[in-house]
Amino acid sequence: MLKLNDVMAGYGSTTILHGVSLEVNAGEIVTIVGGNGAGKTTTLRVISSLIRARSGQVQFEGRDITGMKAHKVVEAGITMVPEARQLFPEMTVLENLQMGSFTRHARAHYKEKLDEVVGLFPRVAERFSQQAQSLSGGEQQMVAIARGMMACPRLMLFDEPSLGLAPIVVKQVFDVVRAIAAGGTTVLIVEQNVYQTLKIADRGYVIENGEIVMGGEAEQLIGDDHVRKAYLGI
Amino acid sequence: MPSQKQTTRAPALLRALGVDNSADMRGTLYVLLLLAALLLTPIVVGDDFVYHVFITICLFAGLATAWNIVGGFAGQLSLGHAMYYGIGAYTGMILVNAGITPWIGMFVGAAVSAVVGVLIAYPCFRLKGPFYALASIAFLEVFHVLAIELKWLTGGATGKMVPLQVGWEWMIFRERLPSLIIVFGMLCFTLVVAQVIRHRRLGFYLIATRERESAARAAGIPTVRVRIYAAAISAALVSILGTFHAMYLTFIEPDAAFNLVFSIQIVLFALVGGIGTVFGPLLGAILLVPITEISRGLLGASALGLHGFVYGVILMLVVVFMPDGIVRVLPQRLRAAMDPEEFDDTRGEALDDEAMGEMHPESVKTGERPPVGREVLRVDHLVKNFGGLAVTQDVSLTLREGEVLGIIGPNGAGKTTLFNMLSGFLAADGGSVAVMDANGNVHQPQTPADFVGLGVGRTFQIVQPFASMTVEENIMVGAFHRHPGVDAARAAAREIAEELGMARYLHEEARNLPIGGLKRLEVARVMAMRPRILLLDEVMAGINPSDLLEAIRLIKAIRDTGVSIIAIEHVMRAVMDLSDRVVVINSGAVIAEGDPETVVRDEAVIEAYLGKEHGNA
Amino acid sequence: MDLVFTNIVNGLMLGALYAIVSVGLTLVFGIVKVINFAHGEFLMVSMFLVYLVTTFFGVHPYFSLILVLPAAFVMGMLVQRLLIEPLQNSDEHIMIFATVGLSIALINLMLLIFGPDILNTPSSGLRQPVNIGSGMFLTGQLNILICAIAVVGGIHLFLTRTQLGRSIRATGQNRSAAQLMGINVSWIYMVTFGIGAACVGLAAVLIAPLYPTSPEVGQYFVLLSFVVVVMGGLGSITGALVASMIIGLVDAFAGFYLGANVKDLVVFGIFLLVLIFRPQGLFGGARNLSHVS
């Protein structure tokens, strides 16, 4: 479904990704594991075209989407739930969700998606008319995920969804991600909470210094010595 | 790799001006040639109009160079500098009419301007970018109105003339040569001042403050004071040139003396030449003044607005196509001459992590570990609220000499907030932080400067390099804390770089370092201050797992020199290995404390931070 | 008492004038995060356009709206596209110089074309005085007051009730998140700049019949716009309206009791006090402090 081929990217004069290649198949949950600054977030930002790849290709459903404008990528069916929520703070929760279904395709399915989201996040529905910035961190994360779902994506990218959340909320977030995948949306997730992520993922990649150094079944990675030492702290 | 710089030593006088190697000496030569041409061309040509053009060049070059001290080095975009020009012009003019020579008047004007500069800089120093610019315009307008209103002093809107008296004493001449000599002298003086500031501690402090104010404060820089110094010096220099120009024009009026467009012109020359460089403004004035003066001379009133239009268009083209000014697009050799310090040995290309890999300390000295000593830091019942949310609730901890205290906890638990209170960046709402000095006396520091003074150094979780400075200059900013002299600071910086295995990258601009290198630079900068207590905020983050061991050894080596360390860390491996004691924080409160092995088995810790599965695994 | 009433009427009329000029500036700042130092020159150029259209076709000045409004809109879009967007990621100071450069270029371009003389757009009955008790104002001024309130209300509705308006707000609140929603932010920026300029175009149509047109006219208004916009809280449109009225009243009273020049001193004094002590504006909370450290 998604295929990265030898992607190089960075900010200013700094190169972060030195040729990243990976694949995500339809219906999978795939995770990218790595230290801070290894290039996880940058990879997601390249896929969603928030930054431009210096070289290499990004293919989605057979189409080359490298260098496509960010808003076109959303129309193509990829939505990212960004790190640290990134809600529109001075808009209401409902307005945030409306912005989520901005594309023409999403707007056509606005009603049914909204029902689906309300079903999944009853708490969010209670807060519809509140300003997004007045919500707690956990609630904001739920709104961010709900907002992402409103775009009717076929591939959802999650960037550190559990960041800064209480452990109990973290568990809910992972449940939601699993539910989204079960609903037929493909998921690519980046997380510092490596163990829990690998537990829900089908496959995973390990990224170090902007290069994929390892990839495989999630189970296999959990058992891997290097991964256990470096990322699970065992 | 010992740099070639040390092989050719420049004479002491030149070195005082920041000329300390052969490249710099060549640069000095170019600049001197340029200046000589500026003085000699009109003398040789002998035409009155040519004299006028060159006098105007010198005037604007001087004004732009002086502006650059505030606008470039300190990064505060004043669009109101004409007010100091006006103050100088009016002070000189008023005193001349009272029978006092402008040679005295210009210093009186400079003093007044410096005071005004300080009075403006103090309340405005927090304002950034467009807001500082707006404030400076408003101040300019205020002076404009004052010049019109205070008729008894300024002659009101009609302006003021010099009395008819000619000669050196009055700075008024029939021929042009003496005026050229005077303004040329003023230009040279201004250039020397700018050059000295740039290459002394003040210059480093100004640029560091511009680049990252919080990091500058953490390095013990009195950020407010250095900006006030810069404002005063810049205002005084502009004012002196203003006095000269009033005598040269023999007439001033409020609309011309306190003119926004005049202010903008000054900035334009600096921008075209290269903001923040010492000689860029000179270059900008040399390039632009003739164009406009000649077009004005040739077309006269028939093309009213033409030169203004050209200025505006040039301004837009420059910012779009060469925002760093002419200096940055000069051929390398010339560029090195005009802007030696900035140029340095920068290769201008990004280092990748592989290159940084070689930076690892080949042999970190691991000496005998001294025993853990007495208490050096004590935190009692610290409380901090942000808008009703208790970010820190009743945190107490102690640190002993030579000890490493690890702090762990989930993101958002309040670890960095705690650090901010332990370094003076945040004031606590309750509780106290006590630091013991080297003699064991107890202090209660408040500001970052207090903490730095007691030997508390910190790094930032989000690295805060002074991006446009080289690695060496970054470390020097820390080193200045103990070594006020440039040479001593440079030597200390090199020593630290050597210790941390960064010696090869001394002349690399910080912006080109990868994240791992920047983390190391944070440590290097704080180590250059030789702190007694070191606060490390996630310095291991971003370091490759494979390089973790080296980094851990490095911290141990620092510890073994007797430094006490508090480290916030997520990398459990490092926490377990380094810490003598671990404090676990969750939701702003300490939930566990003890030796690492005990803490990771603690039920509450597993629940809150490590996760159930971690405990079972 | 009569004098007070006269000054209040005057003040409100002046306030309306400042408000209609400032709305576009604060909108552009709130969304694109650019302080447009050439804002006054948008007004000036539009006023010249009103003059030309009115005298050339011999129509009522308000008719020129048909031409001036789209022209101003396009001018705003072009400036955003050609000057601001290429500098989107540069330092703050670069952006200041860009718009300052534009401002100088436009002033002098008009000076080149029209010379320094003052031009007067036909007033077509808009200078007709209306008396209320001791207060007196011109019909044109009343129109400005009505339009200022209508524009502020209209923009508020547009931003909250329409999909385009909501995407403009979203872009202003979080640019990259807006991109992730599928919003074409560079288009939104262009539209926003265009709307900001169109507001100024409307202001020009209303102002030209009442005030003389000259290359420097924008400078006069823009400084007051900055005062109003900062006082109202940058980006806050209703804040700007209220601040305009306050400054209008200050202007009227200070002008009456202290004289024209000292009045400027008072206004700039207030401006500096606000800038230094309440950089978030008189009404804003602690948010929106991106411009101070």
GROMACS .gro file of N, CA and C in nm, chain C residues 185-251:
model
  201
 1036VAL      N    1  -0.266   2.562   0.250
 1036VAL     CA    2  -0.241   2.680   0.332
 1036VAL      C    3  -0.187   2.797   0.250
 1037SER      N    4  -0.111   2.771   0.145
 1037SER     CA    5  -0.060   2.886   0.072
 1037SER      C    6  -0.175   2.958   0.000
 1038TRP      N    7  -0.276   2.882  -0.041
 1038TRP     CA    8  -0.395   2.945  -0.099
 1038TRP      C    9  -0.470   3.025   0.009
 1039ILE      N   10  -0.484   2.966   0.127
 1039ILE     CA   11  -0.553   3.035   0.237
 1039ILE      C   12  -0.481   3.166   0.270
 1040TYR      N   13  -0.349   3.161   0.273
 1040TYR     CA   14  -0.273   3.283   0.301
 1040TYR      C   15  -0.300   3.390   0.196
 1041MET      N   16  -0.303   3.345   0.070
 1041MET     CA   17  -0.329   3.442  -0.038
 1041MET      C   18  -0.468   3.502  -0.024
 1042VAL      N   19  -0.565   3.417   0.005
 1042VAL     CA   20  -0.703   3.466   0.020
 1042VAL      C   21  -0.709   3.565   0.137
 1043THR      N   22  -0.644   3.526   0.248
 1043THR     CA   23  -0.647   3.613   0.367
 1043THR      C   24  -0.586   3.749   0.336
 1044PHE      N   25  -0.471   3.746   0.272
 1044PHE     CA   26  -0.406   3.872   0.236
 1044PHE      C   27  -0.496   3.952   0.143
 1045GLY      N   28  -0.560   3.881   0.052
 1045GLY     CA   29  -0.652   3.948  -0.040
 1045GLY      C   30  -0.767   4.013   0.034
 1046ILE      N   31  -0.825   3.940   0.130
 1046ILE     CA   32  -0.937   3.997   0.207
 1046ILE      C   33  -0.888   4.118   0.286
 1047GLY      N   34  -0.770   4.105   0.347
 1047GLY     CA   35  -0.715   4.217   0.422
 1047GLY      C   36  -0.700   4.340   0.334
 1048ALA      N   37  -0.649   4.318   0.213
 1048ALA     CA   38  -0.630   4.431   0.121
 1048ALA      C   39  -0.765   4.484   0.073
 1049ALA      N   40  -0.861   4.394   0.054
 1049ALA     CA   41  -0.994   4.439   0.009
 1049ALA      C   42  -1.060   4.527   0.114
 1050CYS      N   43  -1.038   4.492   0.242
 1050CYS     CA   44  -1.090   4.578   0.350
 1050CYS      C   45  -1.033   4.719   0.336
 1051VAL      N   46  -0.903   4.725   0.305
 1051VAL     CA   47  -0.839   4.855   0.287
 1051VAL      C   48  -0.897   4.924   0.163
 1052GLY      N   49  -0.929   4.845   0.061
 1052GLY     CA   50  -0.990   4.903  -0.059
 1052GLY      C   51  -1.123   4.969  -0.025
 1053LEU      N   52  -1.202   4.899   0.056
 1053LEU     CA   53  -1.329   4.957   0.100
 1053LEU      C   54  -1.303   5.085   0.179
 1054ALA      N   55  -1.204   5.078   0.268
 1054ALA     CA   56  -1.170   5.196   0.348
 1054ALA      C   57  -1.134   5.313   0.256
 1055ALA      N   58  -1.057   5.283   0.151
 1055ALA     CA   59  -1.014   5.389   0.060
 1055ALA      C   60  -1.134   5.455  -0.007
 1056VAL      N   61  -1.228   5.372  -0.049
 1056VAL     CA   62  -1.348   5.427  -0.115
 1056VAL      C   63  -1.422   5.521  -0.022
 1057LEU      N   64  -1.427   5.484   0.106
 1057LEU     CA   65  -1.500   5.566   0.202
 1057LEU      C   66  -1.423   5.691   0.243
 1058ILE      N   67  -1.289   5.678   0.245
 1058ILE     CA   68  -1.207   5.788   0.296
 1058ILE      C   69  -1.176   5.891   0.189
 1059ALA      N   70  -1.153   5.844   0.066
 1059ALA     CA   71  -1.107   5.934  -0.040
 1059ALA      C   72  -1.193   6.060  -0.058
 1060PRO      N   73  -1.327   6.049  -0.050
 1060PRO     CA   74  -1.406   6.171  -0.071
 1060PRO      C   75  -1.390   6.271   0.043
 1061LEU      N   76  -1.340   6.226   0.157
 1061LEU     CA   77  -1.334   6.312   0.275
 1061LEU      C   78  -1.194   6.367   0.301
 1062TYR      N   79  -1.092   6.291   0.265
 1062TYR     CA   80  -0.955   6.332   0.295
 1062TYR      C   81  -0.878   6.348   0.165
 1063PRO      N   82  -0.781   6.441   0.164
 1063PRO     CA   83  -0.700   6.456   0.044
 1063PRO      C   84  -0.612   6.333   0.020
 1064THR      N   85  -0.587   6.304  -0.105
 1064THR     CA   86  -0.505   6.189  -0.142
 1064THR      C   87  -0.365   6.236  -0.177
 1065SER      N   88  -0.264   6.174  -0.115
 1065SER     CA   89  -0.126   6.205  -0.150
 1065SER      C   90  -0.042   6.081  -0.122
 1066PRO      N   91   0.079   6.075  -0.176
 1066PRO     CA   92   0.161   5.956  -0.153
 1066PRO      C   93   0.187   5.928  -0.005
 1067GLU      N   94   0.182   6.033   0.079
 1067GLU     CA   95   0.215   6.012   0.220
 1067GLU      C   96   0.094   5.974   0.306
 1068VAL      N   97  -0.025   5.973   0.244
 1068VAL     CA   98  -0.144   5.956   0.327
 1068VAL      C   99  -0.143   5.823   0.403
 1069GLY      N  100  -0.085   5.721   0.341
 1069GLY     CA  101  -0.082   5.590   0.406
 1069GLY      C  102   0.000   5.591   0.533
 1070GLN      N  103   0.111   5.664   0.530
 1070GLN     CA  104   0.198   5.673   0.647
 1070GLN      C  105   0.123   5.725   0.767
 1071TYR      N  106   0.039   5.826   0.741
 1071TYR     CA  107  -0.036   5.886   0.850
 1071TYR      C  108  -0.128   5.784   0.914
 1072PHE      N  109  -0.199   5.709   0.829
 1072PHE     CA  110  -0.296   5.615   0.882
 1072PHE      C  111  -0.231   5.490   0.940
 1073VAL      N  112  -0.122   5.447   0.879
 1073VAL     CA  113  -0.070   5.317   0.919
 1073VAL      C  114  -0.014   5.321   1.061
 1074LEU      N  115   0.047   5.433   1.099
 1074LEU     CA  116   0.100   5.439   1.235
 1074LEU      C  117  -0.013   5.424   1.336
 1075LEU      N  118  -0.124   5.492   1.308
 1075LEU     CA  119  -0.238   5.478   1.398
 1075LEU      C  120  -0.296   5.337   1.394
 1076SER      N  121  -0.291   5.275   1.276
 1076SER     CA  122  -0.339   5.137   1.266
 1076SER      C  123  -0.258   5.045   1.356
 1077PHE      N  124  -0.126   5.065   1.354
 1077PHE     CA  125  -0.042   4.982   1.439
 1077PHE      C  126  -0.080   5.001   1.586
 1078VAL      N  127  -0.102   5.125   1.623
 1078VAL     CA  128  -0.141   5.153   1.761
 1078VAL      C  129  -0.268   5.075   1.796
 1079VAL      N  130  -0.365   5.087   1.708
 1079VAL     CA  131  -0.495   5.025   1.732
 1079VAL      C  132  -0.484   4.874   1.737
 1080VAL      N  133  -0.408   4.820   1.643
 1080VAL     CA  134  -0.401   4.675   1.631
 1080VAL      C  135  -0.328   4.614   1.750
 1081VAL      N  136  -0.222   4.680   1.794
 1081VAL     CA  137  -0.149   4.629   1.910
 1081VAL      C  138  -0.236   4.642   2.036
 1082MET      N  139  -0.303   4.754   2.048
 1082MET     CA  140  -0.388   4.775   2.165
 1082MET      C  141  -0.502   4.674   2.171
 1083GLY      N  142  -0.559   4.646   2.057
 1083GLY     CA  143  -0.674   4.556   2.053
 1083GLY      C  144  -0.634   4.411   2.070
 1084GLY      N  145  -0.505   4.384   2.069
 1084GLY     CA  146  -0.459   4.246   2.074
 1084GLY      C  147  -0.443   4.198   1.932
 1085LEU      N  148  -0.317   4.170   1.893
 1085LEU     CA  149  -0.292   4.137   1.754
 1085LEU      C  150  -0.376   4.021   1.706
 1086GLY      N  151  -0.442   4.039   1.596
 1086GLY     CA  152  -0.521   3.932   1.540
 1086GLY      C  153  -0.666   3.936   1.586
 1087SER      N  154  -0.696   4.016   1.686
 1087SER     CA  155  -0.833   4.023   1.735
 1087SER      C  156  -0.908   4.135   1.665
 1088ILE      N  157  -1.009   4.098   1.587
 1088ILE     CA  158  -1.077   4.197   1.505
 1088ILE      C  159  -1.171   4.283   1.589
 1089THR      N  160  -1.243   4.220   1.681
 1089THR     CA  161  -1.329   4.301   1.766
 1089THR      C  162  -1.245   4.387   1.860
 1090GLY      N  163  -1.132   4.332   1.904
 1090GLY     CA  164  -1.040   4.411   1.987
 1090GLY      C  165  -0.996   4.536   1.915
 1091ALA      N  166  -0.967   4.521   1.786
 1091ALA     CA  167  -0.922   4.636   1.708
 1091ALA      C  168  -1.032   4.742   1.699
 1092LEU      N  169  -1.157   4.695   1.687
 1092LEU     CA  170  -1.268   4.790   1.679
 1092LEU      C  171  -1.279   4.872   1.807
 1093VAL      N  172  -1.273   4.801   1.920
 1093VAL     CA  173  -1.283   4.871   2.049
 1093VAL      C  174  -1.164   4.966   2.066
 1094ALA      N  175  -1.044   4.916   2.035
 1094ALA     CA  176  -0.925   5.000   2.051
 1094ALA      C  177  -0.933   5.123   1.961
 1095SER      N  178  -0.989   5.105   1.842
 1095SER     CA  179  -1.004   5.217   1.750
 1095SER      C  180  -1.088   5.326   1.814
 1096MET      N  181  -1.197   5.283   1.877
 1096MET     CA  182  -1.286   5.381   1.938
 1096MET      C  183  -1.214   5.453   2.053
 1097ILE      N  184  -1.138   5.376   2.131
 1097ILE     CA  185  -1.065   5.439   2.242
 1097ILE      C  186  -0.967   5.543   2.187
 1098ILE      N  187  -0.888   5.500   2.086
 1098ILE     CA  188  -0.788   5.592   2.030
 1098ILE      C  189  -0.857   5.711   1.964
 1099GLY      N  190  -0.972   5.685   1.899
 1099GLY     CA  191  -1.046   5.795   1.839
 1099GLY      C  192  -1.086   5.898   1.944
 1100LEU      N  193  -1.135   5.848   2.057
 1100LEU     CA  194  -1.178   5.940   2.164
 1100LEU      C  195  -1.057   6.015   2.222
 1101VAL      N  196  -0.949   5.941   2.246
 1101VAL     CA  197  -0.827   6.005   2.297
 1101VAL      C  198  -0.783   6.114   2.200
 1102ASP      N  199  -0.785   6.077   2.075
 1102ASP     CA  200  -0.745   6.169   1.969
 1102ASP      C  201  -0.829   6.297   1.972
   0.00000   0.00000   0.00000
